[in-house]
XYZ file of C-alpha atoms in Angstrom:
703
model
C -20.484 -18.924 21.810
C -22.368 -16.570 19.536
C -20.389 -15.065 16.703
C -21.713 -11.534 16.533
C -21.203 -9.643 13.315
C -19.414 -6.303 13.611
C -21.071 -4.905 10.525
C -20.848 -1.199 9.870
C -23.767 1.041 9.137
C -23.916 1.752 5.448
C -24.356 5.411 6.284
C -21.223 5.555 8.409
C -18.592 8.080 7.420
C -16.372 6.782 4.679
C -12.654 7.028 4.961
C -9.608 6.598 2.854
C -8.909 7.933 -0.575
C -12.285 9.586 -1.036
C -11.383 12.817 0.712
C -7.703 12.661 -0.166
C -7.732 11.960 -3.873
C -10.044 14.737 -4.951
C -13.472 13.188 -4.338
C -15.816 13.842 -1.405
C -17.618 10.980 0.322
C -20.547 9.190 -1.278
C -21.705 8.781 -4.868
C -23.953 11.802 -5.300
C -27.603 12.625 -4.778
C -30.703 11.625 -6.682
C -30.896 9.313 -9.642
C -27.401 10.242 -10.888
C -25.963 9.180 -7.533
C -27.804 5.847 -7.685
C -26.553 5.269 -11.224
C -22.972 6.019 -10.131
C -23.398 3.611 -7.223
C -24.550 0.802 -9.508
C -21.768 1.546 -12.004
C -19.330 0.944 -9.138
C -21.100 -2.305 -8.272
C -21.011 -3.400 -11.927
C -17.282 -2.577 -12.053
C -16.646 -4.829 -9.050
C -18.774 -7.654 -10.424
C -16.977 -7.474 -13.778
C -13.574 -7.673 -12.078
C -14.647 -10.551 -9.835
C -16.024 -12.432 -12.838
C -12.853 -11.984 -14.894
C -10.684 -12.935 -11.903
C -12.722 -16.054 -11.128
C -13.150 -17.349 -14.666
C -10.535 -15.602 -16.804
C -12.339 -16.240 -20.090
C -11.532 -12.870 -21.671
C -8.253 -12.021 -23.377
C -5.884 -9.993 -21.208
C -5.989 -7.020 -23.581
C -9.785 -6.864 -23.337
C -9.698 -7.031 -19.537
C -7.149 -4.203 -19.416
C -9.167 -2.052 -21.824
C -12.436 -2.615 -19.961
C -10.692 -1.943 -16.651
C -9.539 1.449 -17.917
C -12.973 2.046 -19.457
C -14.678 1.423 -16.107
C -12.120 3.621 -14.320
C -12.827 6.503 -16.688
C -16.598 6.013 -16.533
C -16.758 5.827 -12.733
C -14.168 8.562 -12.258
C -15.848 11.140 -14.496
C -19.332 10.240 -13.244
C -18.226 10.832 -9.651
C -16.593 14.113 -10.667
C -19.896 15.108 -12.293
C -21.942 14.153 -9.221
C -19.630 15.351 -6.463
C -17.450 18.131 -7.878
C -19.152 19.797 -10.880
C -21.004 22.990 -9.939
C -23.260 23.617 -12.921
C -25.740 21.412 -14.835
C -23.675 21.893 -17.997
C -20.552 20.775 -16.152
C -22.313 17.658 -14.887
C -23.449 16.778 -18.415
C -19.933 17.368 -19.742
C -18.324 14.936 -17.286
C -21.011 12.327 -17.893
C -20.204 12.574 -21.613
C -16.489 12.142 -20.861
C -17.230 9.097 -18.714
C -19.340 7.448 -21.387
C -16.677 8.233 -23.996
C -14.028 6.668 -21.764
C -16.092 3.514 -21.296
C -16.623 3.374 -25.059
C -12.851 3.069 -25.604
C -12.926 -0.154 -23.586
C -15.911 -1.485 -25.541
C -14.132 -0.570 -28.794
C -11.153 -2.740 -27.813
C -13.502 -5.590 -26.867
C -15.648 -5.476 -30.021
C -12.766 -5.018 -32.462
C -10.180 -7.065 -30.545
C -9.400 -9.487 -33.390
C -9.479 -6.712 -35.999
C -7.024 -4.564 -34.016
C -4.568 -7.460 -33.846
C -4.840 -8.074 -37.588
C -4.278 -4.431 -38.517
C -1.396 -3.853 -36.116
C 0.893 -1.080 -37.478
C -1.847 -0.186 -39.992
C -4.416 1.521 -37.804
C -7.490 3.059 -39.377
C -8.664 6.620 -38.883
C -11.266 5.370 -36.398
C -8.540 3.571 -34.423
C -6.457 6.739 -34.244
C -9.444 8.786 -33.075
C -10.265 6.286 -30.312
C -6.608 6.035 -29.286
C -6.191 9.810 -29.133
C -9.430 10.116 -27.150
C -8.207 7.496 -24.667
C -4.928 9.324 -24.031
C -6.675 12.668 -23.570
C -9.251 11.191 -21.178
C -6.600 9.411 -19.086
C -4.707 12.689 -18.699
C -7.867 14.563 -17.730
C -8.936 11.889 -15.237
C -5.469 11.899 -13.678
C -5.509 15.692 -13.435
C -8.879 15.667 -11.721
C -8.247 12.744 -9.383
C -4.481 12.777 -8.773
C -3.593 16.438 -9.194
C -1.240 18.298 -11.516
C 2.226 16.918 -10.589
C 1.724 13.390 -11.932
C -0.128 14.722 -14.983
C 2.687 17.155 -15.756
C 5.365 14.467 -15.410
C 3.500 12.139 -17.771
C 2.922 15.075 -20.130
C 6.660 15.801 -20.238
C 7.359 12.199 -21.233
C 4.660 12.319 -23.919
C 6.087 15.582 -25.253
C 9.528 13.968 -25.336
C 8.135 11.210 -27.572
C 6.647 13.775 -29.927
C 9.519 16.287 -30.041
C 12.579 14.462 -28.680
C 14.169 14.400 -32.121
C 14.908 18.082 -31.569
C 16.374 17.558 -28.063
C 20.052 18.363 -27.413
C 22.959 15.987 -26.818
C 22.374 12.521 -25.407
C 18.607 13.056 -25.130
C 17.912 13.151 -28.859
C 16.005 10.258 -30.477
C 15.261 9.396 -34.093
C 11.688 10.681 -34.025
C 8.388 8.808 -34.089
C 5.269 9.356 -36.139
C 1.933 10.229 -34.610
C 0.446 6.862 -35.619
C 3.276 4.928 -33.963
C 2.921 6.892 -30.726
C -0.862 6.350 -30.617
C -0.454 2.628 -31.280
C 2.188 2.290 -28.552
C 0.314 4.227 -25.881
C -3.328 3.413 -26.659
C -3.317 -0.105 -28.115
C -0.048 -1.838 -27.221
C 1.017 -3.484 -23.975
C 3.816 -0.978 -23.346
C 1.600 2.062 -22.845
C -1.646 2.699 -20.982
C -2.465 -1.024 -21.183
C 0.985 -1.986 -19.909
C 2.090 -3.946 -16.848
C 0.821 -1.436 -14.242
C -2.769 -1.509 -15.537
C -2.568 -5.291 -15.939
C -1.615 -5.587 -12.258
C -4.359 -3.125 -11.297
C -6.948 -5.180 -13.176
C -5.683 -8.599 -12.131
C -4.533 -8.146 -8.521
C -4.909 -4.726 -6.973
C -8.633 -4.243 -7.560
C -9.502 -7.579 -5.949
C -7.374 -6.835 -2.885
C -8.871 -3.355 -2.504
C -12.372 -4.853 -2.569
C -11.185 -7.557 -0.152
C -10.086 -4.833 2.282
C -13.396 -2.976 1.816
C -15.386 -6.102 2.724
C -13.227 -6.788 5.776
C -13.550 -3.191 6.927
C -17.331 -3.339 6.512
C -17.362 -6.600 8.456
C -15.642 -4.875 11.377
C -11.977 -5.801 10.950
C -10.820 -2.241 11.671
C -12.800 -2.237 14.925
C -11.319 -5.634 15.825
C -7.797 -4.333 15.161
C -8.437 -1.259 17.313
C -9.843 -3.294 20.219
C -6.994 -5.794 20.011
C -4.359 -3.044 19.901
C -5.987 -1.132 22.765
C -6.079 -4.174 24.988
C -2.619 -5.473 24.113
C -0.410 -2.363 24.227
C -2.656 0.331 25.721
C -1.077 -0.145 29.151
C 2.475 0.311 27.843
C 4.319 3.552 28.388
C 2.843 5.938 25.831
C -0.106 3.546 25.430
C -2.306 5.588 23.046
C 0.562 6.077 20.595
C 1.553 2.409 20.886
C -2.059 1.534 20.040
C -1.794 3.720 16.944
C 1.368 1.938 15.780
C -0.013 -1.561 16.345
C -3.452 -0.898 14.851
C -1.843 0.672 11.757
C 0.497 -2.305 11.413
C -2.478 -4.664 11.623
C -4.515 -2.570 9.197
C -1.582 -2.681 6.815
C -2.021 -6.452 6.579
C -5.236 -5.941 4.610
C -4.903 -2.422 3.192
C -1.679 -1.103 1.744
C -2.895 2.440 1.195
C -0.908 4.618 3.575
C -2.645 7.973 3.223
C -6.016 6.217 3.370
C -5.028 4.616 6.668
C -4.063 8.024 8.061
C -7.558 9.320 7.436
C -9.314 6.106 8.505
C -7.581 5.488 11.840
C -6.263 8.978 12.595
C -9.737 10.225 13.511
C -9.583 7.898 16.524
C -5.882 7.675 17.408
C -4.689 11.285 17.087
C -7.253 12.810 19.501
C -6.573 9.897 21.879
C -2.823 10.584 21.849
C -3.341 14.304 22.393
C -5.737 13.671 25.260
C -3.076 11.640 27.055
C -0.448 14.366 26.754
C 1.425 13.829 23.489
C 2.362 16.906 21.496
C 0.088 17.531 18.506
C 2.907 17.306 15.964
C 4.220 14.084 17.506
C 0.732 12.523 17.560
C 0.260 13.340 13.882
C 3.754 12.054 13.112
C 3.057 8.719 14.800
C -0.132 8.260 12.793
C 1.469 9.258 9.484
C 4.555 7.087 10.006
C 2.756 3.968 11.174
C 0.049 4.243 8.505
C 2.571 4.611 5.678
C 4.324 1.517 7.014
C 1.234 -0.452 6.025
C 2.569 -0.501 2.460
C 5.532 -2.638 3.553
C 3.603 -4.809 6.020
C 3.027 -8.377 4.782
C 0.988 -10.216 3.739
C -0.956 -7.803 1.490
C 1.462 -4.819 1.535
C 0.842 -2.029 -0.948
C -0.144 -2.219 -4.578
C 3.527 -1.696 -5.467
C 4.346 -5.192 -4.211
C 2.092 -6.741 -6.876
C 3.581 -4.552 -9.585
C 7.086 -5.440 -8.380
C 6.366 -9.175 -8.495
C 4.994 -8.886 -12.033
C 7.834 -6.650 -13.218
C 10.571 -8.887 -11.786
C 8.752 -12.093 -12.791
C 9.053 -13.529 -9.287
C 6.419 -14.935 -6.970
C 4.545 -12.581 -4.695
C 5.747 -14.710 -1.775
C 9.334 -13.747 -2.697
C 8.456 -10.061 -2.322
C 6.734 -10.720 1.002
C 9.729 -12.705 2.261
C 12.075 -9.840 1.440
C 9.806 -7.365 3.260
C 9.338 -9.263 6.543
C 12.440 -8.172 8.470
C 12.379 -4.546 7.205
C 8.698 -4.287 8.204
C 9.466 -5.590 11.703
C 12.337 -3.103 12.013
C 10.181 -0.247 10.734
C 7.376 -0.777 13.224
C 9.822 -1.741 15.948
C 11.475 1.647 15.481
C 8.070 3.330 15.756
C 7.323 1.520 19.036
C 10.762 2.412 20.391
C 10.556 6.099 19.481
C 7.118 6.348 21.084
C 8.452 4.600 24.208
C 11.328 7.070 24.490
C 9.198 10.134 23.759
C 6.662 9.060 26.386
C 9.442 8.544 28.923
C 10.898 11.950 28.189
C 7.494 13.587 28.647
C 6.675 11.540 31.757
C 3.654 9.874 30.119
C 2.436 6.490 31.301
C 0.070 3.951 29.840
C -3.703 3.836 29.953
C -5.604 2.226 32.801
C -6.207 -1.478 32.225
C -9.718 -1.148 33.645
C -10.801 1.149 30.821
C -9.381 -1.022 28.033
C -10.988 -3.973 26.230
C -9.570 -7.456 26.674
C -7.650 -8.179 23.440
C -8.254 -11.916 23.579
C -11.958 -11.440 24.262
C -12.171 -9.336 21.097
C -10.410 -12.094 19.146
C -12.572 -14.780 20.777
C -15.805 -13.017 19.888
C -14.857 -12.093 16.335
C -12.300 -14.727 15.338
C -14.145 -15.626 12.099
C -12.993 -12.303 10.643
C -9.414 -13.580 10.783
C -10.149 -16.725 8.761
C -10.290 -15.110 5.280
C -7.019 -13.298 5.982
C -5.434 -16.549 7.166
C -6.679 -18.316 4.034
C -5.255 -15.530 1.887
C -1.831 -15.827 3.551
C -1.871 -19.617 3.150
C -2.737 -19.438 -0.549
C -0.085 -16.792 -1.242
C 2.656 -18.807 0.431
C 1.436 -22.136 -0.934
C 2.424 -20.989 -4.413
C -0.957 -19.941 -5.788
C -1.105 -16.812 -7.925
C -2.112 -13.532 -6.238
C -5.201 -13.293 -8.451
C -6.382 -16.740 -7.305
C -5.501 -16.076 -3.658
C -7.176 -12.676 -3.692
C -10.318 -13.942 -5.411
C -10.671 -16.871 -3.025
C -9.955 -14.664 -0.017
C -12.658 -12.251 -1.173
C -15.110 -15.116 -1.745
C -14.428 -16.481 1.744
C -15.021 -13.139 3.450
C -18.306 -12.841 1.515
C -19.268 -16.332 2.706
C -18.393 -15.319 6.271
C -20.449 -12.122 6.201
C -23.448 -13.784 4.565
C -23.290 -16.664 7.019
C -23.480 -14.462 10.129
C -27.213 -13.646 10.085
C -28.028 -17.269 9.204
C -25.960 -18.512 12.151
C -27.568 -15.948 14.461
C -31.018 -17.300 13.530
C -30.089 -20.811 14.684
C -31.129 -21.370 18.294
C -29.089 -24.130 19.994
C -25.372 -23.464 20.344
C -24.345 -26.896 19.036
C -26.372 -26.364 15.865
C -24.566 -23.064 15.236
C -21.249 -24.859 15.576
C -22.408 -27.520 13.115
C -23.561 -24.786 10.713
C -20.182 -23.025 10.754
C -18.287 -26.288 10.308
C -20.492 -27.281 7.392
C -20.201 -23.839 5.816
C -16.428 -23.861 6.266
C -16.121 -27.271 4.613
C -18.382 -26.152 1.764
C -16.370 -22.979 1.226
C -13.068 -24.865 1.357
C -14.297 -27.388 -1.192
C -13.433 -24.992 -4.008
C -9.913 -26.438 -3.784
C -11.357 -29.723 -5.090
C -14.522 -28.827 -6.993
C -13.534 -25.440 -8.415
C -14.962 -21.943 -8.413
C -18.447 -22.937 -9.572
C -19.142 -24.813 -6.349
C -18.141 -21.780 -4.279
C -20.447 -19.591 -6.395
C -23.318 -21.987 -5.670
C -22.570 -21.717 -1.931
C -22.622 -17.907 -2.103
C -25.868 -17.847 -4.103
C -27.435 -20.182 -1.548
C -26.366 -17.892 1.302
C -27.778 -14.861 -0.523
C -31.095 -16.652 -0.929
C -31.073 -17.590 2.752
C -30.356 -14.030 3.849
C -33.541 -12.832 2.174
C -35.664 -14.742 4.688
C -33.839 -14.345 8.049
C -33.665 -11.465 10.501
C -30.774 -9.156 9.661
C -30.188 -10.923 6.356
C -31.340 -8.122 4.105
C -29.244 -5.608 6.029
C -26.253 -7.902 5.482
C -26.950 -8.025 1.733
C -27.044 -4.214 1.700
C -23.682 -4.099 3.470
C -22.172 -6.477 0.888
C -23.594 -4.360 -1.912
C -22.163 -1.188 -0.348
C -18.766 -2.860 0.104
C -18.652 -3.669 -3.624
C -19.361 -0.053 -4.531
C -16.946 1.343 -1.959
C -14.209 -1.036 -3.094
C -14.543 0.169 -6.689
C -14.371 3.791 -5.580
C -11.329 3.114 -3.383
C -9.590 1.488 -6.369
C -10.017 4.594 -8.539
C -6.854 6.513 -7.535
C -4.644 3.422 -7.847
C -6.100 2.469 -11.221
C -5.854 5.953 -12.712
C -2.261 6.254 -11.478
C -1.419 2.913 -13.124
C -3.043 4.057 -16.367
C -1.236 7.359 -16.729
C 2.115 5.993 -15.622
C 1.830 3.737 -18.654
C 2.659 6.857 -20.682
C 5.996 7.030 -18.867
C 6.678 3.312 -19.349
C 5.792 3.579 -23.045
C 8.174 6.503 -23.493
C 11.044 4.667 -21.795
C 10.396 1.596 -23.930
C 9.966 3.463 -27.220
C 12.820 5.970 -26.964
C 15.376 4.065 -24.878
C 16.017 7.175 -22.770
C 16.274 4.963 -19.670
C 19.641 3.658 -20.895
C 21.042 7.205 -20.765
C 20.002 7.581 -17.135
C 21.257 4.077 -16.287
C 24.610 4.826 -17.852
C 24.993 8.003 -15.788
C 24.281 6.181 -12.502
C 26.630 3.335 -13.418
C 29.449 5.771 -14.159
C 28.971 7.323 -10.731
C 28.621 3.960 -9.003
C 31.769 2.514 -10.538
C 33.682 4.786 -8.195
C 31.182 5.142 -5.339
C 28.147 2.859 -4.893
C 27.024 4.850 -1.867
C 26.818 8.017 -3.963
C 24.694 6.194 -6.543
C 22.359 5.060 -3.787
C 22.093 8.590 -2.430
C 21.298 9.946 -5.905
C 18.612 7.289 -6.348
C 17.173 8.129 -2.921
C 17.047 11.831 -3.758
C 15.329 11.057 -7.072
C 12.654 9.029 -5.249
C 12.103 11.735 -2.635
C 11.852 14.507 -5.227
C 9.443 12.536 -7.437
C 7.451 11.622 -4.356
C 6.827 15.276 -3.617
C 4.237 15.349 -6.348
C 3.181 11.820 -7.205
C 1.953 8.788 -5.221
C 4.077 5.784 -4.297
C 2.939 3.619 -7.223
C 3.991 5.864 -10.132
C 7.033 6.949 -8.115
C 8.170 3.325 -7.857
C 7.393 2.509 -11.495
C 9.261 5.512 -12.861
C 12.272 5.311 -10.554
C 12.662 1.531 -10.744
C 12.544 1.734 -14.540
C 15.383 4.242 -14.443
C 17.507 3.316 -11.438
C 16.664 -0.380 -10.936
C 18.724 -1.678 -13.881
C 21.620 0.589 -12.908
C 21.744 -0.717 -9.333
C 21.550 -4.267 -10.679
C 24.561 -3.564 -12.906
C 26.420 -2.337 -9.825
C 25.920 -5.679 -8.105
C 22.839 -4.929 -6.002
C 20.517 -7.990 -5.942
C 17.392 -7.623 -8.063
C 14.724 -7.576 -5.333
C 16.898 -5.436 -3.033
C 17.379 -2.787 -5.735
C 13.619 -2.535 -6.308
C 12.870 -2.582 -2.579
C 15.342 0.289 -2.180
C 13.315 2.368 -4.626
C 10.009 1.244 -3.090
C 11.025 2.253 0.441
C 12.077 5.747 -0.511
C 8.909 6.191 -2.517
C 7.078 5.621 0.765
C 9.408 7.930 2.676
C 8.565 10.707 0.214
C 5.070 10.887 1.719
C 6.606 11.562 5.141
C 9.413 13.977 4.359
C 8.857 17.747 4.045
C 8.179 19.936 2.194
C 5.247 18.035 0.631
C 4.772 15.064 3.043
C 1.315 14.029 1.832
C 0.669 11.668 4.765
C 1.721 14.338 7.257
C -0.612 16.933 5.754
C -3.430 14.344 5.730
C -2.948 14.031 9.502
C -2.746 17.800 10.056
C -6.506 18.564 10.284
C -6.964 15.875 12.939
C -3.852 16.913 14.873
C -4.764 20.606 14.488
C -1.196 21.642 13.809
C 1.113 22.346 10.873
C 1.649 19.541 8.386
C 5.265 20.663 8.147
C 5.793 20.079 11.872
C 4.174 16.666 11.564
C 6.462 15.873 8.641
C 9.541 16.653 10.741
C 8.346 14.358 13.530
C 7.412 11.631 11.041
C 10.875 11.794 9.477
C 12.441 11.202 12.900
C 10.084 8.320 13.661
C 10.726 6.664 10.298
C 14.462 6.292 10.864
C 14.289 2.579 10.041
C 12.741 3.400 6.683
C 15.815 5.431 5.790
C 18.424 3.113 7.279
C 17.257 -0.399 6.359
C 17.385 0.015 2.536
C 21.034 1.103 2.696
C 21.890 -1.748 5.079
C 20.164 -4.258 2.782
C 22.205 -3.133 -0.219
C 25.457 -3.908 1.580
C 24.095 -6.934 3.486
C 21.271 -8.424 1.370
C 20.593 -11.156 3.943
C 18.673 -8.499 5.878
C 16.008 -8.954 3.181
C 16.589 -12.729 3.164
C 18.437 -12.476 -0.137
C 22.049 -13.314 -1.063
C 24.252 -14.673 1.753
C 27.421 -12.838 2.792
C 30.724 -13.561 4.486
C 29.126 -14.506 7.814
C 27.116 -17.250 6.107
C 30.274 -18.813 4.733
C 31.713 -19.133 8.238
C 28.668 -19.624 10.460
C 25.710 -20.389 8.205
C 22.876 -18.313 6.737
C 20.557 -18.306 9.808
C 23.368 -16.949 11.975
C 23.983 -14.130 9.499
C 20.299 -13.169 9.375
C 20.013 -13.198 13.190
C 23.198 -11.158 13.583
C 22.151 -8.559 10.996
C 18.715 -8.253 12.594
C 20.236 -7.773 16.057
C 22.710 -5.234 14.694
C 19.958 -3.292 12.952
C 17.825 -3.296 16.120
C 20.704 -2.008 18.260
C 21.693 0.632 15.703
C 18.126 1.913 15.310
C 17.717 1.857 19.086
C 20.811 4.029 19.547
C 19.591 6.457 16.904
C 16.317 6.718 18.774
C 18.235 7.774 21.877
C 20.159 10.342 19.819
C 17.003 11.802 18.264
C 14.754 11.843 21.363
C 17.468 12.475 23.969
C 16.157 9.951 26.487
C 16.793 6.369 27.579
C 16.638 5.693 31.338
C 16.759 9.399 31.969
C 17.414 12.479 29.856
C 20.558 12.019 27.775
C 23.321 14.597 27.834
C 24.398 16.200 24.565
C 27.620 14.181 24.456
C 25.667 10.949 25.062
C 23.361 11.724 22.164
C 26.373 12.368 19.933
C 28.006 9.066 20.904
C 24.695 7.247 20.361
C 24.500 8.752 16.868
C 28.095 7.722 16.031
C 27.615 4.216 17.447
C 24.379 3.744 15.525
C 25.974 4.946 12.293
C 28.924 2.586 12.837
C 26.543 -0.358 13.037
C 24.758 0.668 9.843
C 27.765 1.078 7.541
C 29.443 -2.107 6.350
C 33.133 -1.253 6.597
C 35.950 -3.199 8.326
C 35.816 -2.855 12.126
C 32.788 -0.530 12.106
C 30.584 -3.237 13.631
C 33.029 -3.799 16.460
C 33.314 -0.063 17.099
C 29.537 0.376 17.046
C 28.845 -2.513 19.437
C 31.572 -1.409 21.852
C 30.538 2.252 21.879
C 26.858 1.392 22.190
C 27.242 -1.100 25.040
C 29.555 1.216 26.987
C 27.163 4.140 26.441
C 24.096 2.193 27.604
C 25.919 0.845 30.660
C 27.240 4.274 31.595
C 23.882 5.911 31.071
C 22.130 3.280 33.201
C 24.688 3.765 35.981
C 24.194 7.523 35.860
C 20.415 7.127 35.990
C 20.744 5.101 39.220
C 22.466 7.899 41.073
C 20.409 9.817 43.647
C 18.698 12.825 42.079
C 18.667 11.429 38.529
C 15.387 12.269 36.747
C 14.161 8.799 35.935
C 10.733 7.902 34.692
C 9.073 4.639 35.647
C 7.776 2.702 32.627
């Protein structure tokens, strides 16, 4: 067997955040473009070095991370967005100034600690410059909504002593505000930017390397071959490929752009409505943020905030992720049946197992990553080792291809695998030696230099893809600093608790609405950080388990990108679907029913997220409770699908859809006898509907 590399052309169209977050593709033309490219490479190398060796103080790493973000961000704005030579020079100056703030923290690290609370004039100038540059970078890269929200919080710090009623605070001096936001660990250099520097960046680069190595193509071939023949095959392929892509890339909107170019035209060609095709892509791509093992960047921030292992977050997300994508499959199945659409011809589809057989090495780094995460290693170690292993894999491909006899290639891969795995015993240095040896070997074999170019491009692309996440983490530090400094969060928490004392459901609804409204203008990461800081403690006080309360906020932050009127993921799919983003948002909201239902169910029955046991566990044991809750959720979501689409074995009558809706709702709520009512109504409805579909003249559709 020859393991053929599925390496992408370095000139292939780039996907993901580039076109969505305010930056066109590429790094720019001429010498300025080459400089920007190598800045991105240097950024990646710096982050890999700090992750692998960890010799720098955390504060220095955070400051340099922000400095690189500002430098690369403003340089790309200069190269790709600025229209005039003066504008280009201006943004280059801003980038260099931003990078200088990181160097300032590195050079004067010990001095800044010693003069804490007694900052010099130079410190105040650098701190003020940092805050201004972070706001400007966020405005340019993330848009006005997030910048305005952070600006409101900053203004509250400065002028909140004049605010009315419960919002008033004692007032803070300019020096104290600058120290908190620009030099402390509660502001710009707070937990979000720490997680961005320590975890998120490495995982984004990991995904970039896997994508360059051909993982996206492998996922598409596997999904096409496995579910392409199902009813509604093209849409089922979209759901499965997005779920698989979510295992390595948690960026939902990026996945819409990356895979939607292939899946949406395919769905339309096979007869799906344009709005429905766009809705399937948007819904399934956003689900990537809740799909273990990598999930979205929020999962890393959540683990750090709650001081729990990343594996605990993944464990809580497993069943909801299965329900989410299961609901997508089911809704597509029903919609295809209603429209009379069948699957694709098996003859025109790739064999899924042949694709896996030919390119199985690509799965090994992901498998190693999952093992390390669940074996108790830190995410930074797991991510760094996973990235190193995928680099070893890519660099080893041209060397293996140059070996003639099959048995020698097998021996080479076994030896390389053992050498790469030896880092567990001999440490990181040995793995670095292996990689350097592979790089040297690639210089002299056919295809080796092209492989080195692909690795270089993946480093640059990974840094660029990490820009929106990093900038969002930086500016949301302003919000976190305000909440910490002023204590305003306690006012909000108190209000929710007062409501929840009488009606927990109403508190949950208010929290959901807050997430959806915030999500209209800001991405999932700052949405989660802000809302969890406000509502998370309140839900915990009301008896909601810690992880469940944060997952509740996380899920509705994702749903905000699907629900009109803003629906960022839906509007990202609109150009490819060639229809209104609003129409896509409506379809996506229907498809994402599990995303709206599961968080509420988990609050009342935490075992659905593998958390606290309930009454069923006391009588029958914890596994029985989990299985029962999963079955109940599946049946309830299935009934809601029938109610929304209006089809099961044949077209459903209006009264059948109403009963399906009531039965599904009865299974979701956790009140006495509602489960029994829901099961009884649902089973009777399905049996009756099946019997009616068997009558002569019924308009059935063969799967």
